PDB file of C-alpha atoms in Angstrom:
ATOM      1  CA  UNK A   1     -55.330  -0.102 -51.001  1.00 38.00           C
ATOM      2  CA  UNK A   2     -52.523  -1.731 -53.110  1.00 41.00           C
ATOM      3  CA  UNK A   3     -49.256   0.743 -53.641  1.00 42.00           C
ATOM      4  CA  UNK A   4     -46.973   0.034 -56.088  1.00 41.00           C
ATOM      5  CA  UNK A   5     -43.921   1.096 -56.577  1.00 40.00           C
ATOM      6  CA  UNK A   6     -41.381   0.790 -59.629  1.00 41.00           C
ATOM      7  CA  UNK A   7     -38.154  -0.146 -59.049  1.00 43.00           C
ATOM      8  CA  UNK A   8     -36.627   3.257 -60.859  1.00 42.00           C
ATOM      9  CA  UNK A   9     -39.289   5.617 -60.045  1.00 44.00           C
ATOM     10  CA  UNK A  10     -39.835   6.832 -56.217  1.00 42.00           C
ATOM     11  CA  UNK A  11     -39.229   3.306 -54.722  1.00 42.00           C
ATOM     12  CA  UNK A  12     -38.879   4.196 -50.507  1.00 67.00           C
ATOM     13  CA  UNK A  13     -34.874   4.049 -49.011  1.00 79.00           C
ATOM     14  CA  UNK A  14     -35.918   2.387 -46.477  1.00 91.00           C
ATOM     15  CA  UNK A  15     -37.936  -0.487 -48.106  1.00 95.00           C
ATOM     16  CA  UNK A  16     -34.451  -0.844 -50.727  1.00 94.00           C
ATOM     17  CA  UNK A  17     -32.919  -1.673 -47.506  1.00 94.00           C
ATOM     18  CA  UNK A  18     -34.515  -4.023 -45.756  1.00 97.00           C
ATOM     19  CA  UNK A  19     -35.496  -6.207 -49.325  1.00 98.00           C
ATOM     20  CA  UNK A  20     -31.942  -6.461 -49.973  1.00 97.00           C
ATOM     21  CA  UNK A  21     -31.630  -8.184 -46.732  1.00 98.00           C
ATOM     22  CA  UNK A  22     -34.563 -10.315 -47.819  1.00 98.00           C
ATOM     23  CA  UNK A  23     -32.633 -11.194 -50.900  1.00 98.00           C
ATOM     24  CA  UNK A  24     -29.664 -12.532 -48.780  1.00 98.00           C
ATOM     25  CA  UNK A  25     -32.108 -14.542 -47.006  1.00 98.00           C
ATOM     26  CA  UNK A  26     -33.055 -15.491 -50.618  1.00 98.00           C
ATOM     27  CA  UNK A  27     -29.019 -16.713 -51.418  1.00 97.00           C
ATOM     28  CA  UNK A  28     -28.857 -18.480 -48.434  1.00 98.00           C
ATOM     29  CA  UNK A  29     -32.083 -20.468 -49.979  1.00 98.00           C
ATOM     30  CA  UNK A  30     -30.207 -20.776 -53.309  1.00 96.00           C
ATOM     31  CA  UNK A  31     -26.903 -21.656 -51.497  1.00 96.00           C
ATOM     32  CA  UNK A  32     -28.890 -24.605 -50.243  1.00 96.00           C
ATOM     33  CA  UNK A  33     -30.338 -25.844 -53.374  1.00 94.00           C
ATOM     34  CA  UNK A  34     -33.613 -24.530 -52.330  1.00 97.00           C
ATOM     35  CA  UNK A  35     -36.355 -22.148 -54.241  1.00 97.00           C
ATOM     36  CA  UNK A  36     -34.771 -18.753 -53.459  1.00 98.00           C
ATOM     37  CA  UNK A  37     -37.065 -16.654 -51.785  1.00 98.00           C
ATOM     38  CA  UNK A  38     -36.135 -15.217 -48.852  1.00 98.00           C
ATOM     39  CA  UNK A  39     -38.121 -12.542 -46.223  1.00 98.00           C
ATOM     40  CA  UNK A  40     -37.230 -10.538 -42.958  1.00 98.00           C
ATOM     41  CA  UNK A  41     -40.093  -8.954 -40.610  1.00 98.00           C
ATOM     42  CA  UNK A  42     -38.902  -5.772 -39.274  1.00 97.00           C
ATOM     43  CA  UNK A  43     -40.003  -4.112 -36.209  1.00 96.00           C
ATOM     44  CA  UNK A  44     -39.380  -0.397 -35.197  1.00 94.00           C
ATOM     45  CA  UNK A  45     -36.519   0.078 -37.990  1.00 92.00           C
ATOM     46  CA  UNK A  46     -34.863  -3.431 -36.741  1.00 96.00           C
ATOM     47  CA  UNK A  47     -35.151  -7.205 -38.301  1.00 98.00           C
ATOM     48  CA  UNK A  48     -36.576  -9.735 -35.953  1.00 98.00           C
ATOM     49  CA  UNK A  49     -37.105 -11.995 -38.126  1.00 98.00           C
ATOM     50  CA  UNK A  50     -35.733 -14.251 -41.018  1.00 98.00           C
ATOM     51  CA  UNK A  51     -36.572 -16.972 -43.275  1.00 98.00           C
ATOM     52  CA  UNK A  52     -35.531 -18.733 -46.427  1.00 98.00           C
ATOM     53  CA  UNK A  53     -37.410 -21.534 -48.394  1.00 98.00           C
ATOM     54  CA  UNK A  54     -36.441 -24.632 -46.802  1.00 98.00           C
ATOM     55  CA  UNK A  55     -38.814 -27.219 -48.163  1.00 98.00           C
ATOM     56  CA  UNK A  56     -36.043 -29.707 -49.488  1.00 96.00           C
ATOM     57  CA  UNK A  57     -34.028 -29.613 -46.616  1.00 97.00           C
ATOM     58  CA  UNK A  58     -36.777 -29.810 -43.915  1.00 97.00           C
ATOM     59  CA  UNK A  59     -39.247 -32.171 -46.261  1.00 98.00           C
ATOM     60  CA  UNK A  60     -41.852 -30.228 -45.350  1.00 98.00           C
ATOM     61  CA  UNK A  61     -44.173 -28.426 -47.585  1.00 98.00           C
ATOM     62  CA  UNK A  62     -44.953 -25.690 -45.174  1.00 98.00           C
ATOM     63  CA  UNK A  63     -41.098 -23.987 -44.737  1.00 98.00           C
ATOM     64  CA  UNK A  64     -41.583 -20.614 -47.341  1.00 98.00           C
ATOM     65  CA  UNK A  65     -39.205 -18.063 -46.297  1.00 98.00           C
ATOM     66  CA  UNK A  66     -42.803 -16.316 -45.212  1.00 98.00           C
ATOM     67  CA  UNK A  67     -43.575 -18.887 -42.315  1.00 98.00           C
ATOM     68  CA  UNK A  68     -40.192 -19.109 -41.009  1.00 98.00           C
ATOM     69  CA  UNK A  69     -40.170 -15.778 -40.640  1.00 98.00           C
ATOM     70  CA  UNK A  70     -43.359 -15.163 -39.163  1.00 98.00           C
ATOM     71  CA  UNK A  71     -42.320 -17.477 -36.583  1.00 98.00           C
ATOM     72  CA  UNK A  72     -39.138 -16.320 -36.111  1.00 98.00           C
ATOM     73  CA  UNK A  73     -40.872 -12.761 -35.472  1.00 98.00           C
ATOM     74  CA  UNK A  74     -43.833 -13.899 -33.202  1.00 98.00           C
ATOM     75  CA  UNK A  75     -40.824 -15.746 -31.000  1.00 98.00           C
ATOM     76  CA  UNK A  76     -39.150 -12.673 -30.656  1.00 98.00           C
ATOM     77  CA  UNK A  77     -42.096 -10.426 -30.014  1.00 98.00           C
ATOM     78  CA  UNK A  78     -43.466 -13.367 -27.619  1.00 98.00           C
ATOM     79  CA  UNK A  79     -46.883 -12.665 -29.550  1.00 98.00           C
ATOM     80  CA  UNK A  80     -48.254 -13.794 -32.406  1.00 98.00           C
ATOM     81  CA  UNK A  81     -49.622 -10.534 -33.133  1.00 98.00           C
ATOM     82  CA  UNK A  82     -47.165  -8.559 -35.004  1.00 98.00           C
ATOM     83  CA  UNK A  83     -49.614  -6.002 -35.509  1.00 96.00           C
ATOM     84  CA  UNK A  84     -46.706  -3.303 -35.824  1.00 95.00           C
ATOM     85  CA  UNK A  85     -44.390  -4.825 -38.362  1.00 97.00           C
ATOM     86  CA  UNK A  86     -43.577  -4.917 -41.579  1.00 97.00           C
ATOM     87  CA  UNK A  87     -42.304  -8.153 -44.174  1.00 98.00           C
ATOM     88  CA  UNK A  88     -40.253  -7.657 -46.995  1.00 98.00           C
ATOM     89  CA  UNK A  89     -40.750 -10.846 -49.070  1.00 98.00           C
ATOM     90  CA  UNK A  90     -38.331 -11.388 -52.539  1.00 98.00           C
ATOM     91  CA  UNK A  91     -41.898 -12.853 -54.080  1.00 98.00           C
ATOM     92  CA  UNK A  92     -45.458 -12.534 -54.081  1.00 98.00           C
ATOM     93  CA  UNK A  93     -46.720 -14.704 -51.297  1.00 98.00           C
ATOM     94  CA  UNK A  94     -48.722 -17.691 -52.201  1.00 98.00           C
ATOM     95  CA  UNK A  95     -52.682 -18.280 -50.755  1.00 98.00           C
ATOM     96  CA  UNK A  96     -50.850 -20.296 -48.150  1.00 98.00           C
ATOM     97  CA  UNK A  97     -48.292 -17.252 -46.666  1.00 98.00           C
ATOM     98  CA  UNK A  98     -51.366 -14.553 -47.306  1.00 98.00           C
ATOM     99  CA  UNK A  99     -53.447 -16.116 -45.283  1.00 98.00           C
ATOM    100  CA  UNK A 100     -50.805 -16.425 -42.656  1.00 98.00           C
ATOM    101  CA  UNK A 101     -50.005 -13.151 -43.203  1.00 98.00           C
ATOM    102  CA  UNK A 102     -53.959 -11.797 -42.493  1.00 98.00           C
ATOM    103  CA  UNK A 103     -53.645 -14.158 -39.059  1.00 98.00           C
ATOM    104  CA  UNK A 104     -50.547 -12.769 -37.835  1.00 98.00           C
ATOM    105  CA  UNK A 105     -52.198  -9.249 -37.909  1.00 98.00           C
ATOM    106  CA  UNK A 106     -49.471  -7.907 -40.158  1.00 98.00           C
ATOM    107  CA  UNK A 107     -49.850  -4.028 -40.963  1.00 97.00           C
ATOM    108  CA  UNK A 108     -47.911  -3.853 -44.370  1.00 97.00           C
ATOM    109  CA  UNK A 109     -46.254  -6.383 -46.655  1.00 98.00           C
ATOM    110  CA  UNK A 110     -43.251  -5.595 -49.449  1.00 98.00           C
ATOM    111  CA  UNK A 111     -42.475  -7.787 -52.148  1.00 98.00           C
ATOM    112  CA  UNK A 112     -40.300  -7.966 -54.968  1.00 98.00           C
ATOM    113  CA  UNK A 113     -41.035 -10.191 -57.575  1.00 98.00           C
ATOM    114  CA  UNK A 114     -44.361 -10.701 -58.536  1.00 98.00           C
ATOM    115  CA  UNK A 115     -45.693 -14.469 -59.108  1.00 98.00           C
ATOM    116  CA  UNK A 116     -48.538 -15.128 -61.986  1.00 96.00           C
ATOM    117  CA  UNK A 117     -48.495 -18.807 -60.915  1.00 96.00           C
ATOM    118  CA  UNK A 118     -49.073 -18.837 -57.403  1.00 97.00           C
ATOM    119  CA  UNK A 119     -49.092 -14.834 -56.350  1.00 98.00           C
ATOM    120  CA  UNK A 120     -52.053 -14.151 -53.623  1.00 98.00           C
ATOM    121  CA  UNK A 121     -51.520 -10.365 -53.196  1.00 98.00           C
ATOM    122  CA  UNK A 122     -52.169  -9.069 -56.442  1.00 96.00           C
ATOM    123  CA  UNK A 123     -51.526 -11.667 -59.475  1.00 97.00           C
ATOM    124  CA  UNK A 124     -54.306 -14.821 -58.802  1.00 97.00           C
ATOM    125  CA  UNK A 125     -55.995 -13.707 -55.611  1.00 97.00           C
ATOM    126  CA  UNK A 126     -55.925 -10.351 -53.181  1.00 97.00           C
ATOM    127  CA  UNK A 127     -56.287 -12.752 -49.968  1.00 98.00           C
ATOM    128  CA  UNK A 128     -54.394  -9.783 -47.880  1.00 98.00           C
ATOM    129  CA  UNK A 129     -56.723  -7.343 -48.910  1.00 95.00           C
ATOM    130  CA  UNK A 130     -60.128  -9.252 -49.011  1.00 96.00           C
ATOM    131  CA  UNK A 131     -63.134  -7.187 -47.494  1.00 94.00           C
ATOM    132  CA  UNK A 132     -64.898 -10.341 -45.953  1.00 96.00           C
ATOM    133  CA  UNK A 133     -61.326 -11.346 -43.910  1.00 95.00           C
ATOM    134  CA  UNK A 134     -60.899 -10.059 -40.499  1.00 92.00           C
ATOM    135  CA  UNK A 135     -58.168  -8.243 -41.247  1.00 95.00           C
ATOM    136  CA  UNK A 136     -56.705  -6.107 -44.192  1.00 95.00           C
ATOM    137  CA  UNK A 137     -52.342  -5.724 -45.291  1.00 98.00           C
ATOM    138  CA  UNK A 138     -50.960  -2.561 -47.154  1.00 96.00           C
ATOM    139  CA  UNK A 139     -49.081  -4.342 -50.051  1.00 97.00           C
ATOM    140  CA  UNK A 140     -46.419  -2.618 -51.388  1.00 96.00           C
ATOM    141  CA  UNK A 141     -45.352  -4.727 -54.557  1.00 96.00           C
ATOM    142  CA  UNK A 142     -42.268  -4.565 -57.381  1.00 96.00           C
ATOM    143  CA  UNK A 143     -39.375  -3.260 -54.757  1.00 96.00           C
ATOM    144  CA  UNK A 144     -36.648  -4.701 -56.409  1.00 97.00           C
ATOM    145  CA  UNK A 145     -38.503  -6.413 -58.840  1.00 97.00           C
ATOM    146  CA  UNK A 146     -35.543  -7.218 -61.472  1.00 98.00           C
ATOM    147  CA  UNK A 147     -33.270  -8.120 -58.971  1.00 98.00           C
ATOM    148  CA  UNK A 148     -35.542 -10.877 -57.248  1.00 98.00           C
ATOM    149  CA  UNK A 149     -36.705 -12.083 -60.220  1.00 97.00           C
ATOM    150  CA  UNK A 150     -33.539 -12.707 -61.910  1.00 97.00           C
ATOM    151  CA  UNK A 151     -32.569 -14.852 -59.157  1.00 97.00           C
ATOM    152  CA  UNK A 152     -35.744 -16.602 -59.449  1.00 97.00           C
ATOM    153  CA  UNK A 153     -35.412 -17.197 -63.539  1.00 96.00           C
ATOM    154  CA  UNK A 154     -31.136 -17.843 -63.150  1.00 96.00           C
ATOM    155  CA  UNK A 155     -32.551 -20.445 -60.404  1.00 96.00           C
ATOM    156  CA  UNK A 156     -34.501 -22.289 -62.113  1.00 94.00           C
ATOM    157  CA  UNK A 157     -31.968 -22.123 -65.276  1.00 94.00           C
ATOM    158  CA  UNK A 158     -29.989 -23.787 -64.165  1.00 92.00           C
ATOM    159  CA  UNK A 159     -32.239 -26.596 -62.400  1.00 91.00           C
ATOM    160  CA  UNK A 160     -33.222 -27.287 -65.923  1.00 91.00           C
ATOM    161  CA  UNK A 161     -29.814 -27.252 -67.501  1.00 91.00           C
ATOM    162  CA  UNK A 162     -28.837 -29.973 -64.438  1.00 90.00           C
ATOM    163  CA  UNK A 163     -31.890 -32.147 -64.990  1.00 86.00           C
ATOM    164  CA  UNK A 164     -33.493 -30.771 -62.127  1.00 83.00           C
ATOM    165  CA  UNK A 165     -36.996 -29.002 -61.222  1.00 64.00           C
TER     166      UNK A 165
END
């Protein structure tokens, strides 16, 4: 079942919370010159894990926020089933994060922005809620939509107006 929430309009405290420290894992990205999308997995009411996009810096194509994270959380949990966590994610995760987001066994995933290009949640492809996958996410989408989307669209901006991306 996919639950949306708008931003003005019922959206939970605690999922506010814990996106807005997914968006400072998205600055950190933008501080670096990277993509900025950033995402935290929480477990019991506490982050154990972070990530920002590091593709550029790390030259590899794998290094979304989602990934780092994910790892970041497994290593913490010493399992790589975080079957009682949540990730906030400042963007739609692409086919490539879904699917590691079905392996990983994760319960529920919040995002903010949604992503018509490369979105596999809700916008091109529902890979965390396909029937014929062994497993199925609660996707909560549009929690601070505005906010992670503006630094998505300033982002790129100003790559442009530098010659960039």
């Amino acid at each position: 079942m996919i639950l949306f929430y708008i931003e003005n309009n019922n959206v939970l405290e605690c999922d506010e919370k814990f996106m807005q420290a997914a968006i400072r894992e998205a600055l950190a990205a933008s501080d670096e010159d990277e993509v900025p999308v950033g995402a935290v997995v929480v477990h019991q009411g506490r982050i154990i894990g972070r990530g920002y996009n590091q593709r550029e810096r790390l030259q590899d194509p794998t290094a979304h926020a989602e990934m780092i994270a994910l790892t970041a959380a497994a290593s913490a949990l010493s399992s790589w089933r975080l079957e009682a966590c949540t990730m906030y994610v400042t963007l739609e995760p692409c086919p490539m994060c879904a699917g590691a987001i079905v392996q990983s066994r994760l319960p529920r995933l919040v995002f903010g922005a949604r992503d018509p290009k490369a979105g596999a949640c809700v916008s091109l492809y529902s890979i965390t809620q396909d029937e014929r996958l062994n497993h199925y996410v609660d996707v909560v989408g549009d929690v601070m939509a505005r906010d992670c989307g503006a630094m998505l669209t300033d982002f790129f901006a100003n790559q442009r107006s530098l010659g960039k991306k």
